[in-house]
Coordinates of C-alpha atoms in Angstrom, one line a residue:
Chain A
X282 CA 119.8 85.0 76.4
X283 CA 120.1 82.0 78.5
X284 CA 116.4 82.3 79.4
X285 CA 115.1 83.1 75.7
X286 CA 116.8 79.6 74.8
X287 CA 115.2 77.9 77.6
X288 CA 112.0 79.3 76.9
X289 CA 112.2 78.6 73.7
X290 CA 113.4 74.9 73.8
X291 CA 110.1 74.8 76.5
X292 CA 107.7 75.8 73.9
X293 CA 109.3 73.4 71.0
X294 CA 108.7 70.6 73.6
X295 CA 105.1 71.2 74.4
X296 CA 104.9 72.4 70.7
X297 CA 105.9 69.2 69.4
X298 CA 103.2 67.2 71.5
X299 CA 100.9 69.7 70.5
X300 CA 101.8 68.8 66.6
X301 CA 101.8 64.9 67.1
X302 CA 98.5 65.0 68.6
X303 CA 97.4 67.4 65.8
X304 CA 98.7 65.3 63.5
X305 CA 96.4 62.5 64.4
X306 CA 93.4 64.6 64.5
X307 CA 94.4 65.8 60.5
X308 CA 93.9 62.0 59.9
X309 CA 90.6 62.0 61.3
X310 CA 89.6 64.9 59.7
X311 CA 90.8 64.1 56.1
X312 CA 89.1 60.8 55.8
X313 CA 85.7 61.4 57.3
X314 CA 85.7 65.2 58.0
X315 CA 84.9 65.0 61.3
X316 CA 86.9 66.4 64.5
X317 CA 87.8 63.5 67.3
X318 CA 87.4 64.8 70.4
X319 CA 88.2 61.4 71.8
X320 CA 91.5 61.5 70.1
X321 CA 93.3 62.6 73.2
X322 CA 91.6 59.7 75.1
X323 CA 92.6 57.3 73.1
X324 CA 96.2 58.1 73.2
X325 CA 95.8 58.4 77.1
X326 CA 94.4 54.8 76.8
X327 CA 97.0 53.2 74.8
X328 CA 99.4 54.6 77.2
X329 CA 97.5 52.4 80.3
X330 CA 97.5 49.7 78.0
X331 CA 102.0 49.9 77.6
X332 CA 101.5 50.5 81.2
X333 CA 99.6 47.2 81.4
X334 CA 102.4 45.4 79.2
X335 CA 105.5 46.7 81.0
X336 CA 103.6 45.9 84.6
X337 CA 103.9 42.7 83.1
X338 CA 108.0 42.5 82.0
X339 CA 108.0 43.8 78.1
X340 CA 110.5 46.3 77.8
X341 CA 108.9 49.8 77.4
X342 CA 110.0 49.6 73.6
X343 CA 108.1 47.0 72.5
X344 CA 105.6 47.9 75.1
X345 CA 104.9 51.4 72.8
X346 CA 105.0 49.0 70.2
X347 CA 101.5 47.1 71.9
X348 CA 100.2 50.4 72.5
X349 CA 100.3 51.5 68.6
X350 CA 98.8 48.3 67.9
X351 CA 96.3 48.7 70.3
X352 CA 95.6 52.2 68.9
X353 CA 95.2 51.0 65.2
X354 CA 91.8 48.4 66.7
X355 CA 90.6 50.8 68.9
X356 CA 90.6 53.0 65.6
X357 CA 89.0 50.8 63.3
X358 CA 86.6 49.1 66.1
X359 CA 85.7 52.9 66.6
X360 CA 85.0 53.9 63.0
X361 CA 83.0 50.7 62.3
X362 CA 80.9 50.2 65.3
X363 CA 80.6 53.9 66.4
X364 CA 80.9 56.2 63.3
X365 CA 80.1 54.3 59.8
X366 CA 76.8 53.3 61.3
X367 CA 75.5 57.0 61.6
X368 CA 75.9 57.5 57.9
X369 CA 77.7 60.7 55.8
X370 CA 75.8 63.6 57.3
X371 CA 75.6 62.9 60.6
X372 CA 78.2 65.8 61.3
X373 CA 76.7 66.6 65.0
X374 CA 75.9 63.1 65.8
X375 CA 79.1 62.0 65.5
X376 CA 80.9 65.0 67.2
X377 CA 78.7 63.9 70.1
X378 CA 79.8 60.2 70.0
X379 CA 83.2 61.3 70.4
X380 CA 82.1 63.3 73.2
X381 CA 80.6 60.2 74.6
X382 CA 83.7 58.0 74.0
X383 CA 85.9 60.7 75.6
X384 CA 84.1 60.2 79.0
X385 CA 84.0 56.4 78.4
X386 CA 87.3 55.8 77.6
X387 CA 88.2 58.1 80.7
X388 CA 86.3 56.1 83.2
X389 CA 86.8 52.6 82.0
X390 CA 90.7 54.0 82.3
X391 CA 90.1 55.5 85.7
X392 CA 88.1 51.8 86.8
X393 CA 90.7 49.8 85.5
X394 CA 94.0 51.6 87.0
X395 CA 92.8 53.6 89.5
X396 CA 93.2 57.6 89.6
X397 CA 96.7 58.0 91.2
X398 CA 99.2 59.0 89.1
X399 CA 101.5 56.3 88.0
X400 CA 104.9 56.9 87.1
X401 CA 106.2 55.6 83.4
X402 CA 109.4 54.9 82.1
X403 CA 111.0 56.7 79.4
X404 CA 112.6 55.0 76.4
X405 CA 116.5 56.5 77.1
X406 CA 117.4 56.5 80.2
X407 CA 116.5 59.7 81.9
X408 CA 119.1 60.6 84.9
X409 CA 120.4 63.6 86.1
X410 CA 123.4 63.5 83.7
X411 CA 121.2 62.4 80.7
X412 CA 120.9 65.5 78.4
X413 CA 122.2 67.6 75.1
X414 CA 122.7 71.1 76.3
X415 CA 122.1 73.8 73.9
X416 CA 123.6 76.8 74.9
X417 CA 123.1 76.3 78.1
X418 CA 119.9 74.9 78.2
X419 CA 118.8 70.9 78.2
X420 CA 117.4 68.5 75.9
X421 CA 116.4 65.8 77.0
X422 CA 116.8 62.4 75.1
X423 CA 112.9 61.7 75.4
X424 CA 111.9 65.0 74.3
X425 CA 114.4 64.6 71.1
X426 CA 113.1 61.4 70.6
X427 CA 110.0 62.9 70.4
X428 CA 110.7 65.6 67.9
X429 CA 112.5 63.1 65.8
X430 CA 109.5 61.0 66.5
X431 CA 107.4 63.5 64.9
X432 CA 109.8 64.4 61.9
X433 CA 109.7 60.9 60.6
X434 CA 105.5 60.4 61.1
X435 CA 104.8 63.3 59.2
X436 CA 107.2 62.8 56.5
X437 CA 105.9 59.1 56.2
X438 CA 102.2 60.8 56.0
X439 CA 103.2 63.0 53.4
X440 CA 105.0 60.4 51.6
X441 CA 102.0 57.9 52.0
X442 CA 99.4 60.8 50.5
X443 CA 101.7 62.2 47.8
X444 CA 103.7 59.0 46.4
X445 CA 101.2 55.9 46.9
X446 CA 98.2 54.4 45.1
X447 CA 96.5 54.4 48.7
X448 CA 97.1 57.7 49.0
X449 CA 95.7 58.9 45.9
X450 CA 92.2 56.7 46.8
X451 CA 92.4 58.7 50.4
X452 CA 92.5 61.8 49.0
X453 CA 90.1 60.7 46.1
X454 CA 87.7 59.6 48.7
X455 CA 88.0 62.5 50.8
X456 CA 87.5 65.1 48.1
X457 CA 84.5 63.3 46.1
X458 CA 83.5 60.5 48.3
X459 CA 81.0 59.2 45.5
X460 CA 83.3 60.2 42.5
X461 CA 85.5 57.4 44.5
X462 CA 83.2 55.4 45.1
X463 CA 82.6 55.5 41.0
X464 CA 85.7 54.9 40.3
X465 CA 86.0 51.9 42.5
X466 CA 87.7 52.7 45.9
X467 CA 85.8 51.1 48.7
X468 CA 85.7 54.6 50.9
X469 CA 84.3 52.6 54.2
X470 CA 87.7 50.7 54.3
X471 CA 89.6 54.5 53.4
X472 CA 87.9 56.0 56.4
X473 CA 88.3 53.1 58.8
X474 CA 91.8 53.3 57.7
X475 CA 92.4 57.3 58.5
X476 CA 90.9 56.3 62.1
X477 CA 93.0 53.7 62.4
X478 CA 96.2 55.7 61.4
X479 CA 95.5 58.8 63.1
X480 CA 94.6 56.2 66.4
X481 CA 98.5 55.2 65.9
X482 CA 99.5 58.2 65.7
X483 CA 98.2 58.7 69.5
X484 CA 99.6 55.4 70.5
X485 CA 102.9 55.9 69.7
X486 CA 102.5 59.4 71.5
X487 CA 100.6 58.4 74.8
X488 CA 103.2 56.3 76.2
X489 CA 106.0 59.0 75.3
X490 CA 104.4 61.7 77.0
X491 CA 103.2 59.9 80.1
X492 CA 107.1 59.7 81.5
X493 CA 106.9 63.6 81.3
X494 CA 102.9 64.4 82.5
X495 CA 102.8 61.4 84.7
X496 CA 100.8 58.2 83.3
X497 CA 96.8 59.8 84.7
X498 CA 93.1 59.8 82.4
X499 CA 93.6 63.6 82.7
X500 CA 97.4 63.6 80.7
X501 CA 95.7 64.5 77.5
X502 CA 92.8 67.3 78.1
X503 CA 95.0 70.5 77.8
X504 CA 96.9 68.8 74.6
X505 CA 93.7 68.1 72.9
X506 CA 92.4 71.8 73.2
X507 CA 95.9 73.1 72.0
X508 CA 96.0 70.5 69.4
X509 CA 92.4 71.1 67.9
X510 CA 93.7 75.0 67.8
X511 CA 97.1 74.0 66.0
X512 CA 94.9 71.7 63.1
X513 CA 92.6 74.6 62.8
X514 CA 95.5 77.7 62.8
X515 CA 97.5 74.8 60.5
X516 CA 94.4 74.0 58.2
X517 CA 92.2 70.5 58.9
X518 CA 93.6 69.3 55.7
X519 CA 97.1 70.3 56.0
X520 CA 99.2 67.3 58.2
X521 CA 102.6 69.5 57.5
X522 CA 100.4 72.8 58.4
X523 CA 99.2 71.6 61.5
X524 CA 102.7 70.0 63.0
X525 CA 103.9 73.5 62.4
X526 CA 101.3 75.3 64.0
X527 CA 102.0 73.2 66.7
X528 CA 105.3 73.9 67.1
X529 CA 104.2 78.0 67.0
X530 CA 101.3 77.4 69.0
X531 CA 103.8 75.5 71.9
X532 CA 106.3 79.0 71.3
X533 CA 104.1 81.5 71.1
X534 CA 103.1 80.7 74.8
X535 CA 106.1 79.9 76.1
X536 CA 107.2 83.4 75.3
X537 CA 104.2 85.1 75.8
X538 CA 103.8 83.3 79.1
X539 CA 107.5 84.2 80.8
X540 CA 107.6 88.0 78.6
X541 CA 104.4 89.1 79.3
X542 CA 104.0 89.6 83.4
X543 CA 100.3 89.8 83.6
X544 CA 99.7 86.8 81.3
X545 CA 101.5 84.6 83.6
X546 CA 101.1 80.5 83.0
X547 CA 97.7 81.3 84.1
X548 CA 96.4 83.3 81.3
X549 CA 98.8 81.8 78.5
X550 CA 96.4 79.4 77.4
X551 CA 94.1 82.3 76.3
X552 CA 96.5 84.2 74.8
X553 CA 96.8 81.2 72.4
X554 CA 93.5 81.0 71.6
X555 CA 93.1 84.8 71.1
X556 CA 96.1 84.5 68.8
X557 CA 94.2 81.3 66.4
X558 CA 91.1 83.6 66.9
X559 CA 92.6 86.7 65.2
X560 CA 94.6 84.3 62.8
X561 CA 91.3 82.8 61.6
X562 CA 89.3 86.0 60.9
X563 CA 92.1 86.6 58.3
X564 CA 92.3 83.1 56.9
X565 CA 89.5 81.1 57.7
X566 CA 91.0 78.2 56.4
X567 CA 94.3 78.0 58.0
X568 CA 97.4 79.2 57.7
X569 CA 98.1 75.8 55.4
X570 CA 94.9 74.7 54.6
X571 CA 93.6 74.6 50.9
X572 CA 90.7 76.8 50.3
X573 CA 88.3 75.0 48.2
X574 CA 87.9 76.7 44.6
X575 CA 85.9 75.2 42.2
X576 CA 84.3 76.4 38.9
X577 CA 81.3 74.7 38.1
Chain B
X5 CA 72.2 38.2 25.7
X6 CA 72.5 41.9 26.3
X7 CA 75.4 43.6 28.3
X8 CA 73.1 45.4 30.6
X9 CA 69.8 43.5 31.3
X10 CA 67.6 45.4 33.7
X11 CA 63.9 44.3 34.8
X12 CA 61.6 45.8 36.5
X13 CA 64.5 48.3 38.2
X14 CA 62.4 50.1 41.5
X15 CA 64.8 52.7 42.9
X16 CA 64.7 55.6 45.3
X17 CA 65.4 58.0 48.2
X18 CA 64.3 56.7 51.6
X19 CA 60.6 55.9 51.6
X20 CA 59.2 56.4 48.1
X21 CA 60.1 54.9 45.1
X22 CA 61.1 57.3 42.4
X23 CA 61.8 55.2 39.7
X24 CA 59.1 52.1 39.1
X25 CA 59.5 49.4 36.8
X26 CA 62.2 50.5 34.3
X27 CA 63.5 47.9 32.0
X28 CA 65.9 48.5 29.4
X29 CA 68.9 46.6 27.7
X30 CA 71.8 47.8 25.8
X31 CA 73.8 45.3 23.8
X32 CA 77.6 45.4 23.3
X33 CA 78.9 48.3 21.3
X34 CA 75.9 50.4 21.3
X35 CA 75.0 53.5 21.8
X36 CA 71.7 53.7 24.1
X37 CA 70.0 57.2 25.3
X38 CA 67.1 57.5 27.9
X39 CA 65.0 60.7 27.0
X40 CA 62.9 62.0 29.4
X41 CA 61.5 65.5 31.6
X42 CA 63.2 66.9 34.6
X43 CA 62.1 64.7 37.4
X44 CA 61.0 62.0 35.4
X45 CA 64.0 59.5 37.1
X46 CA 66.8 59.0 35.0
X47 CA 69.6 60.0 36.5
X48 CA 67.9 57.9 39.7
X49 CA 68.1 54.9 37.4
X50 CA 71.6 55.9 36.5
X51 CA 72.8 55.8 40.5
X52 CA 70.7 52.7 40.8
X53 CA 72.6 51.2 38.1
X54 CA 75.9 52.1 39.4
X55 CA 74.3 50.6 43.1
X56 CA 74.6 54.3 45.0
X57 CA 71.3 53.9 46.0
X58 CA 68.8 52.0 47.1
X59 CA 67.4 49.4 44.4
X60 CA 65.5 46.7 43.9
X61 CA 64.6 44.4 40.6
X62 CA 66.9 42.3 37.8
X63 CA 70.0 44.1 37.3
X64 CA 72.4 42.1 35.2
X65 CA 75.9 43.0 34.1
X66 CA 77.4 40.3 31.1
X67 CA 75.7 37.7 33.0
X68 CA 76.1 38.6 36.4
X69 CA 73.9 39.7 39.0
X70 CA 74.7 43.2 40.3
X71 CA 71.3 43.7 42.0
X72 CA 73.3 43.7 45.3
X73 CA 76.8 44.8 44.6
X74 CA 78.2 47.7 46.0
X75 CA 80.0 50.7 43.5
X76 CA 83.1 49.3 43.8
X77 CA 82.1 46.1 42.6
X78 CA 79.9 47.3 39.8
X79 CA 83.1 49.2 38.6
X80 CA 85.6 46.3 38.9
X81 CA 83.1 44.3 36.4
X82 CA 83.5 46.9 34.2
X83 CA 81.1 49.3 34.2
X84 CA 81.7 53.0 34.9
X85 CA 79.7 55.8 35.1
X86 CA 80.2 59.4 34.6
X87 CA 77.7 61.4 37.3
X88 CA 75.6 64.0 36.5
X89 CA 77.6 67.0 37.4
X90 CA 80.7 66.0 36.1
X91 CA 82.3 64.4 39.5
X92 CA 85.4 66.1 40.0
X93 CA 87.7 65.2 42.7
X94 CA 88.4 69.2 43.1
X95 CA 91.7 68.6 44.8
X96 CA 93.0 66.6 42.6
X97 CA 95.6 67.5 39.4
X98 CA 94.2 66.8 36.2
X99 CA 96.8 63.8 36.1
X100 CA 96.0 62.5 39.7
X101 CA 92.5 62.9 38.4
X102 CA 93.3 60.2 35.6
X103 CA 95.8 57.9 37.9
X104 CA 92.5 57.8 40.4
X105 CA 90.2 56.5 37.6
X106 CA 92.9 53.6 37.0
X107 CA 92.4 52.5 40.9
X108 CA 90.9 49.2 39.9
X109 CA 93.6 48.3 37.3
X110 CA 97.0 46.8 38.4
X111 CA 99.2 47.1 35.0
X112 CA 101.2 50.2 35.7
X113 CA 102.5 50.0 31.3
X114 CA 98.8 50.4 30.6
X115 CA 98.0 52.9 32.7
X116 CA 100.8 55.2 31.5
X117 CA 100.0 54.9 28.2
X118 CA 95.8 55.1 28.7
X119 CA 96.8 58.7 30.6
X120 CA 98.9 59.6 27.6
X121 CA 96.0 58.7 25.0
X122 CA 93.3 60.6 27.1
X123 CA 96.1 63.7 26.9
X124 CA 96.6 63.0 23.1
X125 CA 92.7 62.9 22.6
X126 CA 91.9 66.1 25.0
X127 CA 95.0 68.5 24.6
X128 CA 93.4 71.0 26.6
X129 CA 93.7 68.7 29.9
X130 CA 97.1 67.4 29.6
X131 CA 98.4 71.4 29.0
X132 CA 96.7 71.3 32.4
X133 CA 98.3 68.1 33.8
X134 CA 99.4 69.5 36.9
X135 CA 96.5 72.1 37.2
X136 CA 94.1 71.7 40.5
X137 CA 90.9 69.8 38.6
X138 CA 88.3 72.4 40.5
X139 CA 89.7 75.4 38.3
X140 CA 88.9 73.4 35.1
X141 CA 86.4 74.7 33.0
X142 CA 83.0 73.3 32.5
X143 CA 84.1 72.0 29.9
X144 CA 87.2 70.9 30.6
X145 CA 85.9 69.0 33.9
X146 CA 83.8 67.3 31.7
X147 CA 86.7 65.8 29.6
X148 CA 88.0 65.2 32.7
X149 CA 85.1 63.2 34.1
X150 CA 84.9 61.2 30.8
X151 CA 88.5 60.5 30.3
X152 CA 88.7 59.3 34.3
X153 CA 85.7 57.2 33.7
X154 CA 87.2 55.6 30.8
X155 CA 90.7 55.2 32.7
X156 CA 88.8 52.1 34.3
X157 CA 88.8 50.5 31.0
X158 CA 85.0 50.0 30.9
X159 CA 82.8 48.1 28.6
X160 CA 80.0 49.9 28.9
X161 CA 80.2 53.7 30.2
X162 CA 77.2 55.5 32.0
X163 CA 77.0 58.9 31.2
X164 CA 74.8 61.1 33.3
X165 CA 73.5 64.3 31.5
X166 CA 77.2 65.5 29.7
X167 CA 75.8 68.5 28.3
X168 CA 74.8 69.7 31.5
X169 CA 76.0 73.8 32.3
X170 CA 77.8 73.8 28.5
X171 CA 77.6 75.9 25.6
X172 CA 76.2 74.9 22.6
X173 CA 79.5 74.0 20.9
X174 CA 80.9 72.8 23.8
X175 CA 78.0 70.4 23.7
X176 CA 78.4 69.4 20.0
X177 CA 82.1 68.3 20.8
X178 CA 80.9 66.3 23.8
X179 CA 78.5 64.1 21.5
X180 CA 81.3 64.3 18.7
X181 CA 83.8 63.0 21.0
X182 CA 81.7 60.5 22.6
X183 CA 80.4 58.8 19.3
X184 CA 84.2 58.4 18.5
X185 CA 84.7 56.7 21.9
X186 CA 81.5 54.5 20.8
X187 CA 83.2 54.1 17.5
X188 CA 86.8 53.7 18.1
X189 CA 86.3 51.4 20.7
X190 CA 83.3 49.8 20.2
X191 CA 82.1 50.9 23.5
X192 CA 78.4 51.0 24.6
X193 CA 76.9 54.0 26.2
X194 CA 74.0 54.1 28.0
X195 CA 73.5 58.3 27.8
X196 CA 71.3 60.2 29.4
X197 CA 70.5 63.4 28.0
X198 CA 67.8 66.1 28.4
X199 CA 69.1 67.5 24.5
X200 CA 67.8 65.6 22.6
X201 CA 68.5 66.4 19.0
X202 CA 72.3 65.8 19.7
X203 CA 71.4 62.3 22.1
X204 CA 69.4 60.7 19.3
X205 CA 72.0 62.6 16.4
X206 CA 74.6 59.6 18.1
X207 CA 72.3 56.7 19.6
X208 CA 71.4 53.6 17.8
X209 CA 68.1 53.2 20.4
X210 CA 66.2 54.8 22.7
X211 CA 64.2 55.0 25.5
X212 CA 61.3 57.5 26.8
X213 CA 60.9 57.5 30.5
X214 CA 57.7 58.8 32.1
X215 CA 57.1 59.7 35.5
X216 CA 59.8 57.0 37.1
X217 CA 58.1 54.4 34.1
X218 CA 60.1 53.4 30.6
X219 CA 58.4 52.8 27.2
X220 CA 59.0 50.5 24.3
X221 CA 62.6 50.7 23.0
X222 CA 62.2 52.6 19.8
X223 CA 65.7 53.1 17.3
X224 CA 67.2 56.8 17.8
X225 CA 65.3 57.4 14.1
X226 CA 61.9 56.8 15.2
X227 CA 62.3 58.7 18.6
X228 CA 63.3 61.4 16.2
X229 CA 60.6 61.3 14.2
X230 CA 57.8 61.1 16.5
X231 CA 55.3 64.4 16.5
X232 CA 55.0 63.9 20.5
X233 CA 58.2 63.6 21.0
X234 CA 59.7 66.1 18.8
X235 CA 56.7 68.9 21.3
X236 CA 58.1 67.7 24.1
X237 CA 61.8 66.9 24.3
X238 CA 63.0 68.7 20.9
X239 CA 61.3 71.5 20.8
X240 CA 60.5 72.0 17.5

């Protein structure tokens, strides 16, 4: 019992970094349709950059705070300069430029702080004593904060596409980019802004994930790759569907890893991706995502 | 001075020109049509209009230049356009369809009560308020596209091929409907149209484009009556 809980509580905590980072890829993907590979990158990058600022004396609060701003440029500096340019339909080309900003953004990291990992502080402190068991098992106040973390974006995403003006014109603009464009809504400012919010959403995650993986370029890779399954298994479109297929994603191989001998830690990673394989050829859409229907 | 004032309008996709030397005016509170074969460049004159593509000549809104302006800008003068193919935001409600027409306007009174007059005037959308706009009928999504247009508060509204995929009584409510718009509100159309009985049956003028070229603006009655005309676009 003791070990189901722990196991559990494990795969909630990897499930809810999977969901954050999924959360900002369902940005991405709902104003310009396109998957960024990059996003991980850039999280791992705003992380250096609170790095940078509490090297330099800001306390590591308002240091996460630097890093989400640093996100939100990065995002829109990305969108104009490396996305807009390449027009609507340049579906490939722009998969490969996030490719290509990927490695960039991973060796301009690795020139600038070197490729030792660094250790970074965590928001509450974090000593020996510093936990909420439950039942039997620990919590630790970073990996709540987290979760709460996550609770709170994604209800302020929902709230912002379901309850707002700007919402309406990122959804307009998303669904009939030149039906918006008709009706008025400038959709190179909508899509610059879903970069910019989904970049955020990686800078407020970087720099609360690094106390955990250890501030390194390489902090991100496997969280991308589980991430881009839990938007798919959630549904590209879907932000609630995709932090929820996070969080399954993150249990389902907790269990299946410490239940299922020969699967092992080594193997659990496929298992995952077996599971979203199998999930998909039922629903190719998603577990959440809307399945377009239209009469004509 | 006219409302719309174009001159010598050159538009296209990429390299060649489609549309060459279209000029055509529509005045305040009229109803305008632009005949013409498949292929023959209206709806490419529409989107050049509207700036969604490439242009090049004297475009001029009430005055202003819009040669250069982008969509957005185009609409916030006050014109809107209703594409060719209706222009649903699939996704949408029917209601959140309306709401994203009023995206220029700022008074939140008048945009409640434009969404209820657009119910009152189409019954069939507003019993579908809450309905996904993708599984509205042709028809319905046509209502749809020219209520949303007309959420904008235009003063002169583009209309790209409405009777496009409808029945034949579907189509005859579309016109109906329209000339009360034109009526009621004393708002100018420029229509594009490949059925032509019912265009002309509500325009005051016309035009007959050729091959990306536009004629002589003739009145709706003397398009009607002309023998070439009547071969080639009414079919009788």
């Amino acid at each position: 019992m003791d070990l189901l809980v722990a196991r559990l509580i494990d795969g909630l905590n990897n499930g809810v970094i999977y969901g954050f980072l999924a959360l900002a890829l369902v940005c991405v993907y709902r104003s310009t349709k396109h998957l960024n590979l990059a996003q991980g990158e850039m999280a791992m990058f705003c992380a250096f950059i609170a790095y940078a600022a509490t090297q330099a004396g800001v306390p590591v609060v308002f240091a996460i705070v630097i890093a989400i701003a640093a996100g939100v440029i990065m995002g829109g500096v990305v969108e104009r300069v490396l996305v807009r340019p390449l027009g609507h339909d340049a579906d490939y080309s722009i998969l490969l430029v996030t490719i290509g900003l990927f490695l960039a953004l991973n060796a301009t990291a690795g020139i600038i702080w070197g490729g030792e990992p660094l250790a970074f502080p965590t928001v509450f402190s974090s000593g020996a004593e510093d936990y909420i068991g439950v039942l039997g098992s620990r919590v630790r106040y970073q990996q709540l904060l987290l979760a709460v973390l996550l609770a709170a974006v994604l209800a302020a995403i929902l709230a912002l596409f379901k309850y707002t003006k700007l919402g309406l014109a990122m959804r307009t603009a998303t669904s009939n980019p030149e039906s918006a464009a008709l009706l008025g809504i400038r959709v190179n400012r909508i899509n610059a802004l879903g970069w910019m919010m989904a970049a955020a959403v990686g800078g407020l995650l970087g720099p609360l994930v690094a106390p955990g993986t250890t501030l390194t370029t390489y902090m991100m890779f496997t969280f991308l790759i589980y991430a881009a399954a839990a938007a798919t298994l959630g549904g590209f479109d879907s932000p609630g569907g995709a932090v929820l297929a996070g969080l399954i994603i993150g249990v389902l191989e907790s269990l299946i890893g410490g239940y299922v001998s020969f699967v092992g830690s080594d193997l659990k990673l496929a298992v995952a991706l077996v599971l979203l394989l199998i999930v998909l050829m039922v629903r190719p859409s998603g577990l959440f995502g809307s399945r377009r229907v239209e009469r004509v | 001075m006219s409302l719309l004032q174009i001159e010598d309008l050159h538009a296209g996709y990429g390299a060649a020109d489609i549309v060459h030397g279209v000029d055509l005016t529509v005045d305040e509170g009229e109803v305008v049509v632009l005949l013409g074969a498949n292929g023959a460049g209206k709806t490419t004159t529409m989107r050049a209009i509207s700036g969604l593509i490439a242009r090049h000549g004297s475009l001029r809104f009430d005055g202003t230049d819009i040669s250069r302006a982008a969509p957005d800008e185009i609409v916030r003068l006050g014109l809107a356009q209703v594409p060719q193919g209706r222009g649903t935001i699939a996704d949408l409600t029917v209601e959140e369809n309306l709401r994203a027409g009023a995206h220029v306007r700022r008074d939140k009174q008048g945009i409640a009560e434009d969404i209820t007059r657009w119910f009152d005037t189409y019954p069939r959308l507003a019993e579908r308020r809450k309905q996904q706009a993708g599984l509205l009928s042709g028809g319905e999504q046509q209502m749809l596209a020219i209520s949303r247009a007309m959420m904008s508060r235009p003063r002169l509204l583009l209309c790209d091929e409405p009777s496009l995929g409808l029945s034949p009584k579907l189509t005859q409510e579309m016109f109906a409907s329209l000339s009360r718009i034109n009526h009621e509100m004393r708002m100018a159309i420029l229509l594009v149209e490949q059925n032509a009985t019912l265009a002309l049956g509500i325009a005051d003028r016309g035009y007959l484009i050729e091959v990306g070229h536009v004629g002589a603006s003739r009145s709706a009655a003397d398009l009607a009556g002309d023998d070439a005309i009547r071969a080639a676009y009414l079919g009788y």
